[in-house]
Coordinates of C-alpha atoms in Angstrom, one line a residue:
Chain A
X1 CA -90.8 219.2 23.8
X2 CA -91.1 217.7 27.3
X3 CA -88.0 216.0 28.6
X4 CA -88.8 212.9 30.6
X5 CA -88.3 213.3 34.3
X6 CA -90.0 212.4 37.5
X7 CA -92.6 215.1 37.0
X8 CA -93.4 215.3 33.3
X9 CA -94.1 211.6 33.4
X10 CA -97.4 212.6 35.1
X11 CA -100.3 213.0 32.6
X12 CA -102.3 216.3 32.5
X13 CA -105.0 216.3 35.2
X14 CA -102.6 214.4 37.5
X15 CA -101.5 215.5 40.9
X16 CA -98.4 213.9 42.4
X17 CA -98.9 213.5 46.1
X18 CA -95.6 213.4 48.1
X19 CA -96.2 212.3 51.7
X20 CA -94.9 210.5 54.7
X21 CA -97.1 208.7 57.3
X22 CA -94.9 210.3 60.0
X23 CA -95.9 213.8 58.9
X24 CA -98.9 215.3 60.8
X25 CA -99.9 217.6 58.0
X26 CA -99.8 214.7 55.6
X27 CA -102.7 213.2 57.6
X28 CA -105.5 215.6 56.5
X29 CA -104.2 215.4 52.9
X30 CA -104.2 211.6 52.9
X31 CA -107.8 211.7 54.2
X32 CA -109.0 214.3 51.8
X33 CA -107.1 213.9 48.5
X34 CA -109.1 211.2 46.8
X35 CA -112.5 212.8 47.3
X36 CA -111.2 216.3 46.4
X37 CA -109.4 215.0 43.3
X38 CA -112.5 213.0 42.2
X39 CA -114.7 216.1 42.5
X40 CA -112.4 217.8 39.9
X41 CA -111.8 214.8 37.7
X42 CA -108.1 214.7 38.7
X43 CA -105.9 211.6 39.2
X44 CA -103.7 211.1 42.2
X45 CA -100.2 209.6 41.9
X46 CA -99.2 208.4 45.4
X47 CA -95.5 209.2 46.1
X48 CA -94.5 208.1 49.6
X49 CA -91.1 209.5 50.7
X50 CA -88.8 209.3 53.7
X51 CA -89.2 212.8 55.0
X52 CA -86.6 212.2 57.7
X53 CA -83.9 211.7 55.1
X54 CA -84.9 215.0 53.6
X55 CA -84.7 216.7 57.0
X56 CA -81.3 215.0 57.6
X57 CA -80.0 216.6 54.4
X58 CA -80.7 220.0 56.1
X59 CA -78.8 218.9 59.2
X60 CA -82.0 218.2 61.2
X61 CA -82.2 214.9 63.1
X62 CA -86.0 215.1 63.6
X63 CA -89.1 217.1 62.8
X64 CA -88.8 220.9 62.9
X65 CA -91.8 220.8 65.1
X66 CA -89.6 219.0 67.7
X67 CA -86.5 221.1 67.0
X68 CA -88.4 224.4 67.4
X69 CA -90.7 223.9 70.5
X70 CA -92.5 227.2 70.2
X71 CA -93.6 226.2 66.7
X72 CA -94.4 222.7 67.8
X73 CA -96.7 223.9 70.6
X74 CA -98.6 225.9 68.0
X75 CA -98.8 223.0 65.5
X76 CA -100.7 220.7 67.9
X77 CA -103.3 223.4 68.5
X78 CA -103.5 224.1 64.8
X79 CA -104.1 220.4 64.0
X80 CA -107.1 220.3 66.4
X81 CA -108.6 223.3 64.5
X82 CA -107.8 222.0 61.0
X83 CA -109.2 218.5 61.7
X84 CA -112.3 220.0 63.1
X85 CA -112.7 222.2 60.0
X86 CA -112.4 219.2 57.7
X87 CA -114.6 216.9 59.9
X88 CA -111.7 214.6 60.6
X89 CA -111.0 212.8 63.9
X90 CA -107.8 213.7 65.6
X91 CA -105.8 212.4 68.6
X92 CA -102.4 214.0 69.5
X93 CA -99.9 211.2 68.9
X94 CA -98.1 210.1 72.1
X95 CA -95.0 209.6 69.9
X96 CA -94.0 212.1 67.3
X97 CA -92.6 211.7 64.7
X98 CA -93.5 208.0 64.6
X99 CA -91.3 205.6 62.6
X100 CA -93.2 204.6 59.4
X101 CA -90.7 202.8 57.3
X102 CA -92.7 199.6 56.9
X103 CA -96.0 201.2 55.8
X104 CA -94.1 203.6 53.5
X105 CA -92.4 200.6 51.8
X106 CA -95.8 199.0 51.4
X107 CA -97.2 202.2 50.0
X108 CA -94.3 202.5 47.6
X109 CA -94.8 198.9 46.5
X110 CA -98.6 199.3 46.1
X111 CA -98.6 202.9 44.8
X112 CA -100.4 202.0 41.5
X113 CA -102.7 199.4 43.1
X114 CA -106.4 200.1 43.5
X115 CA -106.1 199.7 47.3
X116 CA -103.4 202.4 47.8
X117 CA -105.8 205.1 48.9
X118 CA -107.7 203.0 51.4
X119 CA -104.4 201.6 52.8
X120 CA -102.9 205.1 53.3
X121 CA -106.0 206.3 55.0
X122 CA -106.0 203.4 57.4
X123 CA -102.3 203.8 58.3
X124 CA -102.7 207.5 58.8
X125 CA -105.7 206.9 61.0
X126 CA -103.8 204.4 63.1
X127 CA -101.1 207.0 63.7
X128 CA -103.2 210.2 64.2
X129 CA -106.6 208.9 65.6
X130 CA -105.8 205.5 67.2
X131 CA -102.4 206.6 68.4
X132 CA -100.9 203.2 67.5
X133 CA -97.4 202.1 66.5
X134 CA -97.5 201.9 62.6
X135 CA -94.1 200.1 62.3
X136 CA -95.6 196.9 63.8
X137 CA -95.6 194.2 61.1
X138 CA -98.7 192.4 62.5
X139 CA -100.7 195.6 62.5
X140 CA -99.7 196.6 59.0
X141 CA -100.6 193.0 57.9
X142 CA -104.0 193.3 59.5
X143 CA -104.7 196.5 57.6
X144 CA -103.9 194.7 54.3
X145 CA -106.0 191.7 55.4
X146 CA -108.9 193.9 56.3
X147 CA -108.7 195.3 52.7
X148 CA -109.3 191.7 51.4
X149 CA -105.6 191.3 50.4
X150 CA -103.0 188.6 51.0
X151 CA -100.8 190.4 53.4
X152 CA -97.7 188.1 53.5
X153 CA -96.7 188.3 49.8
X154 CA -97.3 192.1 49.8
X155 CA -95.1 192.6 52.9
X156 CA -92.4 190.3 51.5
X157 CA -92.2 192.2 48.3
X158 CA -92.3 195.6 50.2
X159 CA -89.3 194.4 52.1
X160 CA -87.4 193.2 49.0
X161 CA -84.3 195.0 48.0
X162 CA -85.8 196.4 44.8
X163 CA -88.7 198.1 46.6
X164 CA -86.4 199.4 49.4
X165 CA -84.3 201.0 46.7
X166 CA -87.4 202.3 44.9
X167 CA -88.4 204.2 48.1
X168 CA -84.9 205.6 48.6
X169 CA -84.8 206.7 44.9
X170 CA -88.2 208.3 45.2
X171 CA -87.0 210.3 48.2
X172 CA -83.9 211.4 46.2
X173 CA -86.3 212.4 43.4
X174 CA -88.2 214.6 45.8
X175 CA -85.1 216.4 46.9
X176 CA -84.0 216.9 43.3
X177 CA -87.4 218.4 42.5
X178 CA -87.0 220.9 45.3
X179 CA -89.4 219.3 47.8
X180 CA -88.4 220.2 51.4
X181 CA -91.5 219.1 53.4
X182 CA -94.6 217.0 53.4
X183 CA -97.2 216.9 52.2
X184 CA -96.2 218.4 48.8
X185 CA -98.2 218.3 45.6
X186 CA -96.7 218.6 42.1
X187 CA -98.9 219.6 39.2
X188 CA -97.4 220.4 35.8
X189 CA -93.9 220.6 37.3
X190 CA -94.9 223.1 40.0
X191 CA -94.6 222.3 43.7
X192 CA -97.4 223.1 46.1
X193 CA -96.3 222.7 49.7
X194 CA -98.5 221.8 52.7
X195 CA -102.1 220.6 53.2
X196 CA -103.1 224.3 52.9
X197 CA -102.2 224.1 49.1
X198 CA -104.1 220.8 48.3
X199 CA -107.1 222.7 46.9
X200 CA -104.9 225.1 44.9
X201 CA -103.0 222.1 43.4
X202 CA -106.2 220.3 42.4
X203 CA -107.7 223.5 41.1
X204 CA -104.7 223.8 38.8
X205 CA -105.1 220.2 37.7
X206 CA -108.7 220.9 36.8
X207 CA -107.7 224.1 34.9
X208 CA -105.2 222.1 32.8
X209 CA -107.8 219.6 31.8
X210 CA -110.4 222.1 30.6
Chain B
X1 CA -112.3 236.3 85.7
X2 CA -110.0 237.4 82.9
X3 CA -106.6 238.6 83.9
X4 CA -105.5 241.7 82.0
X5 CA -102.8 240.9 79.5
X6 CA -101.9 241.7 75.9
X7 CA -104.6 239.3 74.6
X8 CA -107.6 239.5 76.9
X9 CA -107.5 243.3 76.5
X10 CA -109.0 242.7 73.0
X11 CA -112.8 242.8 73.0
X12 CA -114.9 240.0 71.5
X13 CA -115.1 240.2 67.8
X14 CA -111.6 241.6 67.7
X15 CA -108.6 240.1 65.8
X16 CA -105.1 241.1 66.8
X17 CA -103.0 241.3 63.7
X18 CA -99.3 240.9 64.4
X19 CA -97.2 241.7 61.3
X20 CA -93.9 243.1 60.0
X21 CA -93.6 245.1 56.8
X22 CA -90.4 243.1 56.0
X23 CA -92.4 239.8 56.0
X24 CA -93.6 238.7 52.5
X25 CA -96.6 236.7 53.8
X26 CA -97.7 239.7 55.9
X27 CA -98.2 241.6 52.6
X28 CA -101.4 239.7 51.4
X29 CA -102.8 239.9 55.0
X30 CA -102.2 243.6 55.2
X31 CA -104.0 244.1 51.9
X32 CA -106.9 241.8 52.7
X33 CA -107.6 242.1 56.5
X34 CA -109.7 245.2 56.6
X35 CA -112.2 244.1 53.9
X36 CA -112.4 240.5 55.2
X37 CA -112.9 241.7 58.8
X38 CA -115.6 244.2 57.7
X39 CA -117.4 241.4 55.9
X40 CA -117.7 239.6 59.2
X41 CA -118.3 242.6 61.5
X42 CA -114.9 242.1 63.2
X43 CA -112.5 244.7 64.4
X44 CA -108.8 244.7 63.6
X45 CA -106.2 245.7 66.2
X46 CA -102.9 246.4 64.4
X47 CA -99.8 245.1 66.2
X48 CA -96.6 245.8 64.3
X49 CA -93.6 243.8 65.5
X50 CA -89.9 243.5 64.8
X51 CA -89.9 240.0 63.4
X52 CA -86.1 240.0 63.1
X53 CA -85.8 240.3 66.9
X54 CA -88.0 237.2 67.2
X55 CA -85.9 235.4 64.6
X56 CA -82.7 236.4 66.5
X57 CA -84.2 234.9 69.7
X58 CA -84.1 231.5 67.7
X59 CA -80.5 232.1 66.8
X60 CA -81.4 233.2 63.2
X61 CA -79.7 236.3 61.8
X62 CA -82.2 236.7 58.9
X63 CA -85.4 235.3 57.4
X64 CA -85.7 231.4 57.3
X65 CA -86.4 231.9 53.6
X66 CA -82.9 233.2 53.2
X67 CA -81.3 230.7 55.6
X68 CA -83.0 227.7 53.9
X69 CA -82.6 228.4 50.1
X70 CA -84.6 225.4 48.9
X71 CA -87.6 226.8 50.9
X72 CA -86.9 230.3 49.8
X73 CA -86.9 229.3 46.1
X74 CA -90.4 227.8 46.7
X75 CA -91.7 230.8 48.6
X76 CA -91.2 233.2 45.7
X77 CA -93.2 230.9 43.4
X78 CA -95.9 230.5 46.0
X79 CA -96.2 234.3 46.4
X80 CA -96.9 234.7 42.7
X81 CA -99.7 232.2 42.9
X82 CA -101.1 233.5 46.2
X83 CA -101.2 237.1 44.9
X84 CA -102.8 236.0 41.7
X85 CA -105.4 234.1 43.7
X86 CA -106.2 237.2 45.8
X87 CA -106.1 239.6 42.8
X88 CA -103.1 241.4 44.4
X89 CA -100.2 242.9 42.4
X90 CA -96.8 241.4 43.2
X91 CA -93.2 242.2 42.3
X92 CA -90.4 240.0 43.8
X93 CA -88.5 242.4 46.0
X94 CA -84.9 243.0 44.9
X95 CA -83.9 243.2 48.6
X96 CA -85.3 240.7 51.1
X97 CA -85.9 241.1 53.9
X98 CA -86.0 244.8 53.6
X99 CA -85.4 247.0 56.7
X100 CA -88.7 248.4 57.9
X101 CA -87.9 250.0 61.3
X102 CA -89.2 253.5 60.5
X103 CA -92.6 252.5 59.0
X104 CA -93.0 249.9 61.9
X105 CA -92.5 252.7 64.4
X106 CA -95.0 254.9 62.5
X107 CA -97.5 252.0 62.5
X108 CA -96.9 251.4 66.3
X109 CA -97.5 255.1 66.9
X110 CA -100.6 255.3 64.7
X111 CA -102.0 251.8 65.5
X112 CA -105.3 253.2 66.8
X113 CA -105.6 256.1 64.3
X114 CA -108.1 255.9 61.5
X115 CA -105.3 256.1 58.9
X116 CA -103.5 252.9 60.1
X117 CA -105.0 250.5 57.5
X118 CA -104.3 252.8 54.5
X119 CA -100.8 253.6 55.8
X120 CA -99.9 249.9 56.2
X121 CA -101.3 249.0 52.7
X122 CA -99.3 251.8 51.1
X123 CA -96.0 250.7 52.8
X124 CA -96.6 247.1 52.0
X125 CA -97.3 248.0 48.4
X126 CA -94.1 250.1 48.2
X127 CA -92.1 247.0 49.3
X128 CA -93.8 244.2 47.4
X129 CA -95.2 246.0 44.3
X130 CA -93.1 249.1 43.7
X131 CA -89.8 247.4 45.0
X132 CA -88.8 250.5 46.9
X133 CA -86.7 251.1 50.0
X134 CA -89.3 251.6 52.8
X135 CA -86.8 252.8 55.4
X136 CA -86.4 256.1 53.5
X137 CA -87.7 259.0 55.6
X138 CA -88.8 261.2 52.7
X139 CA -90.8 258.2 51.2
X140 CA -92.5 257.4 54.5
X141 CA -93.3 261.1 55.0
X142 CA -94.8 261.2 51.4
X143 CA -97.1 258.3 52.3
X144 CA -98.4 260.2 55.3
X145 CA -98.7 263.4 53.3
X146 CA -100.7 261.6 50.6
X147 CA -103.1 260.4 53.3
X148 CA -103.8 264.1 54.2
X149 CA -101.7 264.0 57.4
X150 CA -98.9 266.2 58.8
X151 CA -96.0 264.0 58.3
X152 CA -93.3 265.8 60.3
X153 CA -95.0 265.6 63.8
X154 CA -96.0 262.0 63.3
X155 CA -92.5 260.9 62.3
X156 CA -91.0 262.9 65.2
X157 CA -93.3 261.1 67.7
X158 CA -92.7 257.8 66.0
X159 CA -89.0 258.3 66.5
X160 CA -89.4 259.4 70.2
X161 CA -88.1 257.2 72.9
X162 CA -91.5 256.3 74.3
X163 CA -92.7 254.9 70.9
X164 CA -89.4 253.1 70.2
X165 CA -89.9 251.4 73.6
X166 CA -93.5 250.6 72.8
X167 CA -92.5 248.8 69.6
X168 CA -89.8 246.8 71.4
X169 CA -92.3 245.9 74.2
X170 CA -94.9 244.8 71.7
X171 CA -92.3 242.5 70.1
X172 CA -91.6 241.1 73.5
X173 CA -95.3 240.6 74.1
X174 CA -95.5 238.6 70.9
X175 CA -92.8 236.3 72.0
X176 CA -94.4 235.9 75.4
X177 CA -97.7 234.9 73.7
X178 CA -95.9 232.2 71.7
X179 CA -95.8 234.1 68.3
X180 CA -92.9 232.8 66.2
X181 CA -93.7 234.2 62.7
X182 CA -95.7 236.8 60.8
X183 CA -98.4 237.4 60.0
X184 CA -100.0 235.9 63.1
X185 CA -103.6 236.6 64.3
X186 CA -104.8 236.3 67.9
X187 CA -108.5 235.7 68.5
X188 CA -109.8 235.0 72.0
X189 CA -106.2 234.1 73.2
X190 CA -105.6 231.6 70.3
X191 CA -102.8 232.1 67.8
X192 CA -103.4 231.6 64.1
X193 CA -100.2 231.7 62.1
X194 CA -99.8 232.7 58.5
X195 CA -101.8 234.4 55.8
X196 CA -103.4 231.0 55.2
X197 CA -105.1 231.2 58.6
X198 CA -106.5 234.8 58.2
X199 CA -110.0 233.5 57.2
X200 CA -110.1 230.9 60.0
X201 CA -109.2 233.6 62.5
X202 CA -111.9 236.0 61.3
X203 CA -114.4 233.2 61.1
X204 CA -113.7 232.5 64.8
X205 CA -114.2 236.2 65.5
X206 CA -117.6 236.2 63.8
X207 CA -118.5 233.0 65.7
X208 CA -117.7 234.6 69.1
X209 CA -120.0 237.6 68.3
X210 CA -123.0 235.5 67.4

């Protein structure tokens, strides 16, 4: 009965995790999702997207937290509290939102590889703990090398036309599904928006597998 | 050392609850806050505001959930799940956002009365469960009567110039504090935004009282 589409392709017990390294609320989700999913026997499908392209489709040229300063001021205080609650390190980024095209392309290329979770956590940490430029090729290569991988061929393929197109198509698929922000989680065709809904999405995963 | 202002007036162990009956995410907070605060020995200060006036200060003529339809479509699905999670009834309102000036004025007038919590829960239920017009004077009077109160003098005072001004001033105080949405909670001068932060705000209250 299921029609094949971006969502129904996911098996029961699977959460699709739509994220952008530039997105501050994606950071706690990137850091938490593997352990929280494992605790419930759920699988994570990593779906990097270009959140800026989605924002531009709404006529916004940057993050709403920049466009609406009163909300932005709140968000940086909220991040301190949220990270403290989860036991995560946190440094306010000196640049926000940070360009993340290269690591997003690597994540798109490696989404089904066993190193995807560790790679994403390291890039997110570089942005939101170490306050480093994550668009720097040497730095991204170093992350891959530190994971015991051959960085050069991975980056070459990440920068290939097929993979560039795959990331753009995945971003279009997000818009088609009705995703308007990151992080978003999709379980059984239902969108859960925001790090605040990670647990609800995974609980729903676990419920579907019972 | 504390300078008197809208926030420092609140005693330790107090959460200021800034809400609007028109706001859908204020509904679960209105229904939950008394029991959750009591469980932690915290006091609730009820602070009704005209959220529409805050939105207009951003150049928005209605709710962002109306202005941004893709987000609005998500929100109504999220409300179903959130209310189910909390064991609250929920009916999608046939009008949104609903005008709520009269009950907000009554809530402003009665904010320190023992009936404030019950009144707010009944008005929120009329909007988001019974799908009724909450601006109707007879209906608001009936809510007060059902609480064993003399409706006519309460409504007369709620509609008096002093109380109308008090509600406008409270809305201005919200903006001055940096409140940009509802529900918002203020504990020890810190803003917590959204029903998702109710528990964090009350946990902070309890922490301050230990």
